[in-house]
Short mmCIF file of C-alpha atoms in Angstrom, two decimals:
data_model
loop_
_atom_site.label_atom_id
_atom_site.label_comp_id
_atom_site.label_asym_id
_atom_site.label_seq_id
_atom_site.Cartn_x
_atom_site.Cartn_y
_atom_site.Cartn_z
CA MET A 1 -34.77 39.48 -77.84
CA ASN A 2 -32.36 39.55 -81.09
CA ASN A 3 -30.37 36.78 -82.14
CA SER A 4 -26.86 37.66 -80.17
CA SER A 5 -28.28 38.04 -77.39
CA PHE A 6 -30.29 34.52 -77.87
CA VAL A 7 -26.40 33.44 -78.46
CA LEU A 8 -25.00 34.48 -75.59
CA LEU A 9 -27.37 33.42 -73.34
CA ILE A 10 -27.30 29.53 -74.87
CA THR A 11 -23.75 30.13 -74.00
CA SER A 12 -24.15 31.16 -70.66
CA ILE A 13 -26.07 28.49 -70.57
CA ALA A 14 -23.64 26.10 -71.87
CA LEU A 15 -20.88 27.20 -69.70
CA LEU A 16 -23.15 27.28 -66.30
CA ALA A 17 -23.95 23.40 -67.15
CA MET A 18 -20.16 22.64 -67.92
CA THR A 19 -19.06 24.34 -64.49
CA ALA A 20 -21.54 23.14 -62.13
CA THR A 21 -20.53 19.57 -64.06
CA THR A 22 -17.29 19.77 -63.31
CA ALA A 23 -17.91 20.70 -59.63
CA ALA A 24 -20.08 17.66 -58.91
CA PHE A 25 -16.97 15.74 -60.22
CA VAL A 26 -14.44 17.55 -58.52
CA ILE A 27 -16.10 17.07 -55.05
CA TYR A 28 -17.06 13.71 -55.83
CA LYS A 29 -13.40 12.65 -56.60
CA GLN A 30 -12.33 14.64 -53.08
CA GLU A 31 -15.14 12.00 -51.29
CA GLN A 32 -13.53 9.33 -52.46
CA ALA A 33 -10.28 10.76 -51.76
CA GLY A 34 -11.73 11.17 -48.14
CA ALA A 35 -13.31 7.70 -47.61
CA GLU A 36 -9.99 6.51 -48.96
CA VAL A 37 -7.64 8.40 -46.09
CA ARG A 38 -9.88 7.07 -43.46
CA THR A 39 -9.23 3.77 -44.57
CA LYS A 40 -5.83 4.05 -44.51
CA MET A 41 -6.58 5.80 -41.59
CA ILE A 42 -7.87 2.81 -39.96
CA ASP A 43 -5.13 0.45 -41.85
CA LEU A 44 -2.13 2.72 -40.12
CA LYS A 45 -4.10 2.52 -36.47
CA ILE A 46 -3.97 -1.20 -36.42
CA TRP A 47 -0.47 -1.70 -37.53
CA SER A 48 0.63 0.15 -35.21
CA ASP A 49 -1.39 -1.12 -31.96
CA LEU A 50 0.43 -4.44 -33.27
CA THR A 51 3.53 -3.45 -33.63
CA SER A 52 3.02 -1.84 -30.51
CA ALA A 53 2.50 -4.84 -28.74
CA GLU A 54 4.67 -6.51 -30.58
CA ASP A 55 7.87 -4.30 -29.12
CA SER A 56 6.50 -4.21 -26.36
CA LEU A 57 6.50 -7.75 -25.97
CA ILE A 58 10.06 -8.36 -27.34
CA SER A 59 11.72 -5.89 -25.01
CA GLU A 60 11.00 -8.53 -21.84
CA THR A 61 12.42 -11.56 -21.76
CA VAL A 62 9.40 -13.99 -20.68
CA GLY A 63 10.02 -14.38 -17.24
CA GLU A 64 10.35 -10.93 -16.01
CA ALA A 65 7.35 -9.45 -13.94
CA GLY A 66 6.29 -7.54 -16.50
CA SER A 67 5.82 -9.54 -19.11
CA ARG A 68 2.21 -11.50 -18.10
CA SER A 69 0.58 -7.94 -18.74
CA ARG A 70 2.76 -7.59 -22.20
CA LEU A 71 1.72 -10.77 -23.28
CA ARG A 72 -2.25 -9.75 -22.49
CA ALA A 73 -1.74 -7.53 -25.19
CA LEU A 74 -1.34 -10.13 -27.50
CA VAL A 75 -3.38 -13.12 -26.60
CA LEU A 76 -6.50 -14.04 -24.70
CA LEU A 77 -6.58 -14.60 -20.97
CA SER A 78 -10.10 -14.56 -20.15
CA GLU A 79 -13.96 -14.05 -21.36
CA SER A 80 -13.97 -10.48 -20.84
CA ASP A 81 -10.94 -10.59 -23.43
CA THR A 82 -13.07 -12.85 -25.69
CA ILE A 83 -15.18 -10.24 -25.70
CA ASP A 84 -13.14 -7.21 -26.16
CA PHE A 85 -11.26 -9.50 -29.38
CA LEU A 86 -15.45 -9.83 -30.93
CA THR A 87 -16.07 -6.12 -30.51
CA THR A 88 -12.02 -5.11 -32.14
CA VAL A 89 -13.30 -7.71 -35.46
CA GLU A 90 -16.84 -6.35 -35.36
CA ASN A 91 -15.62 -2.70 -35.17
CA THR A 92 -12.66 -3.11 -37.71
CA ALA A 93 -15.77 -3.77 -40.13
CA LYS A 94 -17.78 -1.96 -39.37
CA ALA A 95 -15.40 0.75 -40.06
CA VAL A 96 -14.84 -0.33 -43.05
CA GLY A 97 -18.30 -0.57 -44.48
CA VAL A 98 -18.65 -4.30 -43.65
CA GLY A 99 -22.04 -6.03 -41.84
CA VAL A 100 -20.24 -9.39 -39.85
CA THR A 101 -22.03 -11.48 -37.54
CA THR A 102 -20.25 -14.31 -34.82
CA VAL A 103 -21.42 -17.97 -36.49
CA ALA A 104 -19.43 -20.15 -33.87
CA LEU A 105 -16.72 -19.67 -31.06
CA GLU A 106 -14.85 -22.71 -30.29
CA GLU A 107 -11.85 -23.31 -28.26
CA GLU A 108 -9.30 -25.75 -29.46
CA LYS A 109 -5.91 -27.64 -27.40
CA ILE A 110 -2.89 -27.07 -30.07
CA ALA A 111 0.70 -28.97 -29.25
CA ASP A 112 1.49 -25.90 -27.95
CA PRO A 113 2.98 -25.88 -23.81
CA TYR A 114 1.76 -22.86 -23.09
CA PHE A 115 -1.61 -21.58 -25.48
CA ASN A 116 -4.69 -23.08 -26.60
CA GLU A 117 -6.34 -21.45 -29.51
CA LEU A 118 -10.06 -19.97 -29.95
CA SER A 119 -11.55 -20.60 -33.47
CA ALA A 120 -13.68 -17.99 -34.54
CA THR A 121 -15.94 -18.08 -37.52
CA PHE A 122 -17.37 -14.35 -38.69
CA SER A 123 -19.51 -14.23 -41.32
CA LEU A 124 -19.12 -10.63 -43.29
CA ARG A 125 -21.10 -8.95 -45.86
CA GLY A 126 -20.70 -6.19 -47.79
CA GLU A 127 -19.67 -3.88 -51.36
CA GLY A 128 -16.50 -6.42 -52.90
CA ARG A 129 -14.19 -4.53 -52.55
CA SER A 130 -15.05 -3.51 -48.50
CA VAL A 131 -14.82 -7.62 -47.82
CA GLU A 132 -11.52 -7.22 -49.63
CA ARG A 133 -10.06 -4.20 -47.11
CA VAL A 134 -11.42 -5.45 -43.85
CA LEU A 135 -9.47 -9.12 -44.80
CA LYS A 136 -6.70 -7.47 -44.82
CA LEU A 137 -7.27 -5.95 -41.33
CA PHE A 138 -8.16 -8.90 -39.74
CA GLU A 139 -4.40 -10.27 -41.28
CA LEU A 140 -3.29 -7.33 -39.23
CA LEU A 141 -5.39 -7.35 -36.17
CA PRO A 142 -3.19 -6.75 -32.81
CA TYR A 143 -3.51 -10.25 -31.29
CA ARG A 144 -1.60 -13.50 -31.83
CA SER A 145 -3.89 -14.60 -34.55
CA TYR A 146 -4.28 -15.55 -38.20
CA ILE A 147 -6.72 -16.29 -40.41
CA GLU A 148 -7.13 -20.81 -41.04
CA SER A 149 -9.80 -19.95 -43.86
CA LEU A 150 -11.86 -18.36 -46.11
CA THR A 151 -14.80 -18.41 -48.40
CA LEU A 152 -15.84 -15.99 -50.94
CA ASP A 153 -19.22 -15.91 -52.38
CA ARG A 154 -19.49 -12.96 -54.56
CA GLY A 155 -23.00 -11.97 -56.30
CA LEU A 156 -23.49 -8.64 -57.80
CA GLY A 157 -22.47 -5.60 -56.45
CA ILE A 158 -22.65 -7.75 -52.47
CA THR A 159 -19.85 -10.03 -51.13
CA ASN A 160 -20.51 -12.79 -48.55
CA ALA A 161 -18.18 -13.91 -46.50
CA THR A 162 -17.16 -16.62 -44.52
CA VAL A 163 -14.22 -16.01 -42.27
CA VAL A 164 -12.37 -18.44 -39.32
CA ILE A 165 -9.82 -16.42 -37.03
CA ARG A 166 -7.55 -18.50 -34.66
CA VAL A 167 -6.35 -16.42 -32.09
CA SER A 168 -4.30 -17.60 -29.31
CA THR A 169 -5.73 -17.67 -25.79
CA ILE A 170 -3.65 -18.55 -22.44
CA LYS A 171 -3.96 -22.40 -21.55
#
């Protein structure tokens, strides 16, 4: 093998390595973009469900015959609705890659003449950004609900959170 053939071989190998590295980088970036798009789609679906339920409720007055079915979309009327709420919370967390455990459920009477509140405590565990994402999604749950308290424990790569969500129930 002469010197020019050797230089050509080394140059070809270097170009092949650079091309492979560039291809791997492009594939990695595309996978990141795909994950981001999937997360945005989950956000959009939850937001769409919430606005649809609110729009339906606003479009009818409380005294109309169909108002109970519209109200049903936002509040918990029965034990099966509570199960649906818990399933929604769990599926939302799992879709973002966060582990979720239901720690406590407690119904509490409030001053509102029509509603009580269910206090649901959840334990979350996952990568920090994923836990933050699921907390943002919890604020958009398609229920008349809010986050009452939140405790975050950020570790090396893993974040643990305890969140208390209060959701309205019919008296």
